[in-house]
Tab-separated table of C-alpha atoms in Angstrom:
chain	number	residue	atom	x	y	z
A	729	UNK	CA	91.927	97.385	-73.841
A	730	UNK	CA	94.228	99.730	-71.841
A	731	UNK	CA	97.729	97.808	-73.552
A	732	UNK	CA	95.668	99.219	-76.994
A	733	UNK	CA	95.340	102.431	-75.483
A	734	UNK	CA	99.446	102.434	-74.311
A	735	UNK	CA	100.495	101.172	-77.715
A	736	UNK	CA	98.203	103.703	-79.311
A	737	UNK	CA	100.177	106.751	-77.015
A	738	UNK	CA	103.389	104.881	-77.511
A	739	UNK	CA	103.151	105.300	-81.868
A	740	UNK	CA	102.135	108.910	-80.863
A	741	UNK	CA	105.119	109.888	-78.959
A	742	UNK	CA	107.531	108.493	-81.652
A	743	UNK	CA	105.116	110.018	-84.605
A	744	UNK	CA	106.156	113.231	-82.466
A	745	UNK	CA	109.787	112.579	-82.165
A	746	UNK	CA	110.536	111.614	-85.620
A	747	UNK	CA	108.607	114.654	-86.552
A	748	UNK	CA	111.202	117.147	-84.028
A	749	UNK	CA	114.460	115.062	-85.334
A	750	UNK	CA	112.927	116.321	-89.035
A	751	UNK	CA	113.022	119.762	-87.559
A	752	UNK	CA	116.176	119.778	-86.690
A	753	UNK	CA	117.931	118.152	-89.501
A	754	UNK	CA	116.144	120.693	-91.481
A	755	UNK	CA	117.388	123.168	-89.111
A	756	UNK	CA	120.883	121.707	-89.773
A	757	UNK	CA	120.525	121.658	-93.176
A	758	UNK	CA	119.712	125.602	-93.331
A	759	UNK	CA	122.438	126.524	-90.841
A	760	UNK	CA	125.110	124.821	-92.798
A	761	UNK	CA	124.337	126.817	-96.243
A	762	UNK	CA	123.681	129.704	-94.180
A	763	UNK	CA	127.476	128.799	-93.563
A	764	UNK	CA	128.540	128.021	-96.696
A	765	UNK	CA	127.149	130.858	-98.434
A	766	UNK	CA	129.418	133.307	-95.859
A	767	UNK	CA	132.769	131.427	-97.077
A	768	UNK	CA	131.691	131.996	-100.391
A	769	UNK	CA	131.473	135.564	-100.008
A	770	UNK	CA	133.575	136.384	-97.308
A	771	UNK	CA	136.812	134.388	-98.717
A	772	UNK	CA	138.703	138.096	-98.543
A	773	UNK	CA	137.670	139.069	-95.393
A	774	UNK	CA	138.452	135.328	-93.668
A	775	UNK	CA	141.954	135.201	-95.366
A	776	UNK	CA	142.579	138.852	-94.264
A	777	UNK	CA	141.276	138.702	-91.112
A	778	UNK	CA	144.339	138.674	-89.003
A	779	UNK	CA	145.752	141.253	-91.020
A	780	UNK	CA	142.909	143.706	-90.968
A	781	UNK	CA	142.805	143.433	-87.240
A	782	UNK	CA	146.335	145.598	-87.156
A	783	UNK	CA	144.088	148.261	-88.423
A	784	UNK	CA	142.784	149.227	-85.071
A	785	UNK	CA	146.116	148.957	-83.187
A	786	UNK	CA	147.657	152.099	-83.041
A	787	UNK	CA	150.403	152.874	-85.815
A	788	UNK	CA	149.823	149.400	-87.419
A	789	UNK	CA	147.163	150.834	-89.640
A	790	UNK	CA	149.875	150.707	-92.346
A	791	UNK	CA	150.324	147.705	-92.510
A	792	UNK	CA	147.080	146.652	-93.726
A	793	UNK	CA	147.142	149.741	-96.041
A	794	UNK	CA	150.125	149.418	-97.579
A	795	UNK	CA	150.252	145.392	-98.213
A	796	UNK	CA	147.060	144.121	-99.007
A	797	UNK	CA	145.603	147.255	-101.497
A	798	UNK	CA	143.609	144.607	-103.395
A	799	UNK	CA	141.514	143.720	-100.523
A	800	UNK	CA	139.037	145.168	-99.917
A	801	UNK	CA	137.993	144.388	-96.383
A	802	UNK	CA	141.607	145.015	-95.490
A	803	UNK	CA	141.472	148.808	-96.804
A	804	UNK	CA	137.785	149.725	-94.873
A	805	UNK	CA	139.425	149.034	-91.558
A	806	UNK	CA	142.687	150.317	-92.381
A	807	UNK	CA	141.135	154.130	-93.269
A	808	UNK	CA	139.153	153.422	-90.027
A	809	UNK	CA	141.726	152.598	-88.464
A	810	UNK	CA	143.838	155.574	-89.831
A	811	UNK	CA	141.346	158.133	-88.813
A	812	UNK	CA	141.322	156.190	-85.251
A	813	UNK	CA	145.157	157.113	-85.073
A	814	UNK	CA	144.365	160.510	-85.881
A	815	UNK	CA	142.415	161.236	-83.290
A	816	UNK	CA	144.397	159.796	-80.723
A	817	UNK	CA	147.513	161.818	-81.610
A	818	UNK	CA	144.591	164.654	-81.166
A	819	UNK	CA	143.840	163.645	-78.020
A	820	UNK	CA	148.104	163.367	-76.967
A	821	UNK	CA	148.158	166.992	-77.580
A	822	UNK	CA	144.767	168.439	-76.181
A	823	UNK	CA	145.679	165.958	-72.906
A	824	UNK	CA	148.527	168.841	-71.443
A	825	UNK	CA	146.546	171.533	-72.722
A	826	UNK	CA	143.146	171.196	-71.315
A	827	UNK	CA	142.769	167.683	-69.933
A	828	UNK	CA	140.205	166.630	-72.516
A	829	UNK	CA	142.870	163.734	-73.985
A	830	UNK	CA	141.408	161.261	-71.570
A	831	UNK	CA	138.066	161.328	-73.017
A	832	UNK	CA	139.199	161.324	-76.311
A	833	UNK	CA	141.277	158.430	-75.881
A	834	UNK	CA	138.563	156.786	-74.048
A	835	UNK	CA	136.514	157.555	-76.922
A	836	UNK	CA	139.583	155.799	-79.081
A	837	UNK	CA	139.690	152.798	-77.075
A	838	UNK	CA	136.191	152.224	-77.239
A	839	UNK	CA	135.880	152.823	-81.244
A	840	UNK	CA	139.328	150.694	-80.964
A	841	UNK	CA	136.958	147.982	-79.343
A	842	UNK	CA	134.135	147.965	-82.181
A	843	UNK	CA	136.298	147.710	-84.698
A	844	UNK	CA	138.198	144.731	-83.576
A	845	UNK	CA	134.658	143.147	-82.907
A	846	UNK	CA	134.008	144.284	-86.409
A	847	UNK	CA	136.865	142.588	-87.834
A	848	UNK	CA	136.499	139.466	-85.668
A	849	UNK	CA	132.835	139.222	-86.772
A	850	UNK	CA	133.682	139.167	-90.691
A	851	UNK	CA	131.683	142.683	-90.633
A	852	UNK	CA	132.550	146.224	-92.477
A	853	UNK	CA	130.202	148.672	-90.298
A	854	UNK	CA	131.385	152.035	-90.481
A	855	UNK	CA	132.207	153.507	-86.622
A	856	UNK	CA	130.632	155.876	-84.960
A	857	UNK	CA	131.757	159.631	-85.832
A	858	UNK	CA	134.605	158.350	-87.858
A	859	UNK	CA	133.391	155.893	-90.230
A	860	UNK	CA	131.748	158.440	-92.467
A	861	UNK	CA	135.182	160.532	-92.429
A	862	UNK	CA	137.238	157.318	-93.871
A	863	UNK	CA	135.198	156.426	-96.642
A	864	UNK	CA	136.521	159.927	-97.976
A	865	UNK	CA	140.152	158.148	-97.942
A	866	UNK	CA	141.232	157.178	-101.560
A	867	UNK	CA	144.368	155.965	-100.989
């Protein structure tokens, strides 16, 4: 009677692990066109990608601007990126003046930061306080 009862628990626990290795292959199954799905749409931004992240370094901005004007992942984070510049020459000048250059290239390297994430992360999120002053760029 009890070997009955064992094989009975036995058929249970595998009914139970065949049921979780379903799961996750269906879990697999979503994750990979979940994938897919991004390198279908984001072939400009993954063969860019190295490119556009010159964008947020300084000067370098033109490069992305200049050579790859029929991408358009490449151009949002180059007019970020040129409005970055901006206001870090801004904050060269105002440093001898008044001392506020520190915080605004704090406030540079931090922005410099999220866009490189940005880039990194196959994303085109405008930045804070100068996002909305790039998309008026037509260049």
């Amino acid at each position: 009677m009890e070997e009955l009862k064992n094989a009975n628990n036995d058929e249970k626990q595998t009914g139970v692990e065949d049921k979780k290795e379903d799961f996750q292959s269906n879990e697999d199954i979503k994750k990979s066109s979940n994938e897919n799905k991004g390198a279908e749409t984001g072939n400009d931004s993954q063969e860019n990608k190295a490119i556009a992240l010159l964008s947020y370094i300084s000067i370098l901005f033109l490069i992305p601007l200049l050579l790859k004007k029929s991408s358009a992942f490449c151009q949002f984070h180059a007019k970020q990126g040129m409005v970055l510049f901006i206001v870090e020459v801004v904050g060269w000048f105002l440093t001898p003046f008044f001392g506020l250059g520190v915080l605004v290239n704090l406030f540079a390297l931090i922005l410099m930061i999220m866009g490189i994430i940005n880039v990194l992360n196959n994303e085109t999120k405008k930045l804070p306080l100068i996002g909305d002053f790039a998309d008026k760029f037509n260049l």
